[in-house]
Amino acid sequence: MANNTALAQALEAAPPPRPGLTANQTAPSANRSNGAREDALVARLQAGDEAAFRTLVETYAGPMLSAARRVLADTGLAEDCVQEAFLNAFNALDRFESRGSLGAWLKRLAINAAISKLRRTWMREPAIDPLLPQFDDNGCRFEDPWREPDAAVDVQMERTELREAVLDKIDQLPPSYRTVLMLRDIEDYSTQETAHLLELSEGAVKVRLHRARAALKTLLAPVWAETIS
Amino acid sequence: MSVVRQIRRALRLSLQKAGVLLTCEEFEAFVADFHEGRLDPTTRAKFELHLAFCPDCTDYLAAYQRSVAAAKSALTPQPNDPPPQAPQALIEAVLAAREAGSVAD
């Protein structure tokens, strides 16, 4: 059994959504039919309907696993997080208010579980400095000339092998930087939300985000070069 | 390095030494805010002036912005992608754990 402190921490970082919170936490108005389906599911869950629990897990385990996998870059650990997140959610379902987004809440619980797991390894992660821009004594940048690929990024990303190459490079970022990149640039968390989740200052989040992007730029250089030659 | 690039570099160095132009290292500090459209007008003008003289930073910024866009695109489900699926074993394990009333440490 997870201890009550761990559960309280997970839920404190991802409380059941309530009206008036950010777009990440509440269902967009354009998604009303989805919201209505979630409301009905929540009502069945809160009434203890066994089939509803299966529907819940079958519906949301995939997106939760995908989100946790992005943080951890490890499928096995991500599966552990999904399990932990669901069990935390089951214990908090009676507090869930149906006007929030169930899917967003569950995904957030999975991300929180992944971050919690990841934080234990941050002190041992490789340095990012070799991937950052280099400058000479005059403050001038050392930079290889860049040739913009002809195709737009979205068009290039339709190629499966290129998309996989980009995902592989993202996985090569040191975990704490990859997590900031994922939360800010992909999940659209605010700087403040990210800082709260990662227990960092907002300034530290901004620095990590920029370094993560700069390091990714270095890692992707050979990928772009291949698309040109 | 092309002759044009060398000339621009020499000009840039002299302007940097005169304090008119940001160095590349100073420019670097503003890249993220520029990307997010958060620079105030004065800083943005200094940033863009540096870009006008610095092909290295122009290349760097283009590659930086493309990398951010690529990450977003690669990690965002495409319209034709099937929804992400979890292995059936994981689904059954979650349901079994719930039934057992146990929560993993």
XYZ file of C-alpha atoms in Angstrom:
334
model
C 0.000 0.000 0.000
C 1.277 3.474 -0.788
C 1.599 5.537 2.311
C -0.773 8.421 2.861
C 1.995 10.991 2.499
C 2.844 9.842 -1.034
C -0.823 9.943 -1.995
C -1.304 13.369 -0.478
C 1.750 14.685 -2.361
C 0.531 13.273 -5.661
C -2.917 14.720 -5.235
C -1.654 18.042 -3.948
C 0.345 18.389 -7.166
C -2.614 17.276 -9.265
C -5.803 18.063 -7.378
C -9.091 16.985 -8.932
C -9.893 19.754 -11.400
C -12.312 22.479 -10.484
C -13.930 25.228 -12.514
C -11.737 28.269 -13.049
C -8.425 26.460 -13.313
C -6.174 26.512 -16.359
C -6.914 25.034 -19.762
C -4.677 22.114 -18.904
C -6.951 21.155 -16.092
C -10.414 21.834 -17.445
C -12.250 20.528 -20.451
C -12.400 23.102 -23.275
C -15.912 24.296 -24.069
C -15.495 23.008 -27.625
C -15.278 19.528 -26.175
C -18.684 19.413 -24.551
C -19.722 15.976 -25.828
C -16.460 14.548 -24.546
C -17.112 16.337 -21.267
C -20.606 14.880 -21.078
C -19.212 11.374 -21.603
C -16.662 11.983 -18.858
C -19.364 13.307 -16.533
C -21.410 10.149 -17.063
C -18.368 7.970 -16.464
C -17.487 9.842 -13.265
C -21.034 9.397 -11.984
C -20.832 5.647 -12.620
C -17.409 5.445 -10.960
C -18.598 7.326 -7.910
C -21.567 4.943 -7.709
C -19.112 2.025 -7.638
C -20.025 0.588 -11.063
C -17.389 -2.107 -11.699
C -17.666 -1.912 -15.489
C -16.954 1.812 -15.311
C -13.546 1.140 -13.749
C -12.632 -1.079 -16.694
C -13.819 1.612 -19.132
C -11.762 4.214 -17.258
C -8.567 2.180 -17.383
C -9.048 1.055 -20.993
C -9.747 4.630 -22.116
C -7.030 6.534 -20.310
C -4.144 4.107 -19.691
C -2.768 4.677 -23.208
C -2.529 8.486 -23.049
C -1.204 8.279 -19.473
C 1.458 5.768 -20.491
C 2.450 7.942 -23.425
C 2.836 11.020 -21.185
C 4.829 9.160 -18.507
C 6.999 7.560 -21.196
C 7.883 11.017 -22.555
C 9.171 12.083 -19.155
C 11.022 8.898 -18.282
C 12.115 7.586 -21.698
C 11.576 4.124 -20.206
C 8.456 2.101 -20.912
C 8.751 -0.210 -17.907
C 9.074 2.657 -15.436
C 6.283 4.512 -17.224
C 3.974 1.505 -16.750
C 4.739 1.564 -13.011
C 3.759 5.241 -12.975
C 0.471 4.577 -14.743
C -0.396 1.932 -12.194
C 0.533 4.244 -9.322
C -1.434 7.121 -10.863
C -4.568 5.026 -11.302
C -4.419 3.767 -7.746
C -4.039 7.347 -6.487
C -6.972 8.327 -8.691
C -9.186 5.503 -7.376
C -8.545 6.743 -3.858
C -9.531 10.295 -4.792
C -12.475 9.666 -7.114
C -15.050 10.593 -4.504
C -13.505 14.081 -4.427
C -13.522 14.470 -8.204
C -15.784 17.283 -9.442
C -17.374 16.421 -12.741
C -16.899 19.832 -14.354
C -13.169 19.177 -14.760
C -11.445 17.044 -17.368
C -10.958 13.504 -16.145
C -8.436 12.727 -18.878
C -6.304 15.782 -18.110
C -6.367 15.002 -14.394
C -5.314 11.385 -14.921
C -2.548 12.424 -17.313
C -1.305 14.920 -14.783
C -1.242 12.225 -12.079
C 0.832 10.021 -14.392
C 3.222 12.876 -15.168
C 3.563 13.637 -11.452
C 4.363 10.000 -10.708
C 6.962 10.022 -13.497
C 8.559 13.225 -12.235
C 8.686 11.822 -8.736
C 10.507 8.738 -10.036
C 12.808 10.821 -12.181
C 13.768 13.236 -9.426
C 15.562 10.419 -7.638
C 18.021 10.157 -10.550
C 18.571 13.845 -11.339
C 21.748 14.156 -9.318
C 23.321 11.415 -11.418
C 22.321 12.677 -14.855
C 24.970 13.564 -17.465
C 26.027 17.204 -17.840
C 24.331 19.124 -20.614
C 27.252 21.532 -21.181
C 28.857 19.683 -24.131
C 25.595 20.177 -26.054
C 25.340 23.920 -25.381
C 26.593 26.758 -27.631
C 30.299 27.551 -27.440
C 31.821 31.056 -27.582
C 35.360 32.373 -28.102
C 37.143 35.004 -25.977
C 35.361 37.803 -27.860
C 31.959 36.312 -27.008
C 31.575 35.164 -30.631
C 29.686 31.969 -31.333
C 31.260 28.860 -32.848
C 28.535 27.704 -35.213
C 28.504 25.430 -38.224
C 26.764 27.012 -41.216
C 23.113 25.973 -41.320
C 21.159 25.075 -44.425
C 17.433 25.238 -43.903
C 15.819 22.029 -45.190
C 13.471 22.745 -48.087
C 10.438 21.080 -46.516
C 8.506 22.626 -43.636
C 8.906 20.918 -40.266
C 5.355 19.555 -40.211
C 5.851 18.041 -43.658
C 9.150 16.475 -42.598
C 7.570 15.048 -39.456
C 5.115 13.083 -41.586
C 8.067 10.826 -42.411
C 8.025 8.135 -39.750
C 11.781 7.590 -39.729
C 12.450 11.298 -39.260
C 9.886 11.569 -36.494
C 11.488 8.612 -34.757
C 14.917 10.198 -35.133
C 13.643 13.379 -33.470
C 12.043 11.375 -30.640
C 15.307 9.486 -30.183
C 17.224 12.769 -29.840
C 14.675 14.073 -27.322
C 15.243 10.909 -25.293
C 18.990 11.661 -25.322
C 18.509 14.928 -23.421
C 19.432 14.741 -19.735
C 16.171 13.797 -17.955
C 15.616 17.004 -15.981
C 15.969 19.060 -19.176
C 13.816 16.691 -21.220
C 11.099 16.994 -18.579
C 11.095 20.797 -18.678
C 10.983 20.730 -22.489
C 8.111 18.276 -22.409
C 6.064 20.156 -19.830
C 6.593 23.640 -21.323
C 6.797 23.067 -25.069
C 4.641 19.962 -25.505
C 2.134 19.874 -22.656
C 1.888 23.696 -22.564
C 2.264 23.942 -18.794
C 3.057 27.472 -17.637
C 6.458 28.348 -16.206
C 4.795 28.669 -12.804
C 3.095 25.247 -13.008
C 6.321 23.624 -14.194
C 8.311 25.248 -11.399
C 5.782 24.002 -8.842
C 5.797 20.443 -10.184
C 9.570 20.214 -10.368
C 10.225 22.139 -7.154
C 12.381 24.657 -9.016
C 12.307 28.446 -9.179
C 10.653 29.977 -12.232
C 14.060 31.378 -13.250
C 15.559 27.882 -13.128
C 12.731 26.556 -15.306
C 13.397 29.268 -17.918
C 17.117 28.504 -17.963
C 16.520 24.752 -18.233
C 14.004 25.203 -21.016
C 16.401 27.297 -23.085
C 19.269 24.878 -22.485
C 17.070 21.913 -23.378
C 16.115 23.539 -26.679
C 19.721 24.537 -27.410
C 20.949 21.011 -26.643
C 18.218 19.505 -28.809
C 19.292 21.818 -31.623
C 22.836 20.393 -31.332
C 21.559 16.809 -31.247
C 19.316 17.357 -34.275
C 21.997 18.942 -36.499
C 23.009 15.602 -38.093
C 19.342 14.676 -38.582
C 18.700 17.840 -40.623
C 21.980 17.394 -42.515
C 20.824 13.954 -43.646
C 17.590 15.360 -45.017
C 19.553 17.766 -47.226
C 22.318 15.555 -48.585
C 34.299 30.856 -44.242
C 33.133 32.959 -47.181
C 34.604 36.424 -47.774
C 31.248 38.068 -47.092
C 30.943 36.162 -43.832
C 34.483 37.226 -42.832
C 33.757 40.874 -43.570
C 30.520 40.769 -41.562
C 32.364 39.113 -38.699
C 35.095 41.789 -38.681
C 32.486 44.544 -38.753
C 30.545 42.850 -35.982
C 33.646 42.578 -33.788
C 34.411 46.260 -34.143
C 30.816 47.211 -33.339
C 30.834 44.881 -30.333
C 34.045 46.467 -29.075
C 32.462 49.895 -29.491
C 29.558 48.687 -27.342
C 27.051 49.240 -30.162
C 26.271 45.582 -30.731
C 25.509 42.661 -28.421
C 28.076 39.878 -28.429
C 26.834 36.438 -29.459
C 27.123 35.382 -25.834
C 24.913 38.306 -24.740
C 22.530 37.552 -27.621
C 22.207 33.963 -26.374
C 20.600 35.158 -23.143
C 17.650 36.604 -25.082
C 16.980 33.743 -27.521
C 14.270 31.997 -25.480
C 12.377 35.224 -24.779
C 12.640 36.208 -28.446
C 11.283 32.820 -29.473
C 8.319 33.285 -27.129
C 7.724 36.900 -28.225
C 8.529 38.239 -24.761
C 11.275 40.774 -25.553
C 10.563 44.425 -24.830
C 10.901 46.706 -27.898
C 14.354 48.045 -26.951
C 15.859 44.620 -26.334
C 14.193 43.238 -29.430
C 15.790 46.021 -31.502
C 19.238 45.183 -30.063
C 18.590 41.486 -30.703
C 17.587 42.074 -34.324
C 20.519 44.439 -34.893
C 22.871 41.673 -33.800
C 21.131 39.273 -36.166
C 21.637 41.688 -39.047
C 25.404 41.520 -38.533
C 25.825 37.924 -37.400
C 25.294 35.003 -39.798
C 26.329 32.569 -37.056
C 23.533 33.681 -34.742
C 21.120 33.834 -37.682
C 21.912 30.190 -38.454
C 21.762 29.274 -34.777
C 18.360 30.906 -34.290
C 16.892 29.213 -37.382
C 18.117 25.799 -36.219
C 16.911 26.466 -32.652
C 13.420 27.398 -33.824
C 13.232 24.436 -36.169
C 14.250 22.096 -33.348
C 11.511 23.402 -31.055
C 8.947 23.019 -33.838
C 10.197 19.513 -34.645
C 9.948 18.410 -31.008
C 6.411 19.734 -30.778
C 5.408 18.108 -34.041
C 7.047 14.763 -33.267
C 5.404 14.552 -29.851
C 1.969 15.746 -30.904
C -0.352 12.998 -32.153
C -0.981 13.323 -35.886
C -4.576 13.332 -37.183
C -4.208 9.833 -38.598
C -2.420 8.371 -35.582
C -4.373 5.764 -33.619
C -4.934 6.797 -29.978
C -2.070 5.662 -27.744
C -2.731 2.194 -26.386
C -1.563 0.558 -23.183
C -0.652 -3.139 -23.100
C -3.569 -5.321 -22.001
C -1.363 -6.739 -19.239
C -1.020 -3.275 -17.717
C -4.775 -2.686 -17.870
C -5.451 -6.007 -16.163
C -2.760 -5.320 -13.543
C -4.324 -1.965 -12.659
C -7.786 -3.515 -12.347
C -6.440 -6.435 -10.321
C -4.632 -4.073 -7.955
C -7.830 -2.122 -7.474
C -9.789 -5.271 -6.773
C -7.204 -6.397 -4.277
C -7.535 -2.988 -2.665
C -3.793 -2.662 -2.646
C -1.712 0.330 -3.673
C 1.854 -0.278 -4.790
C 4.569 1.479 -2.843
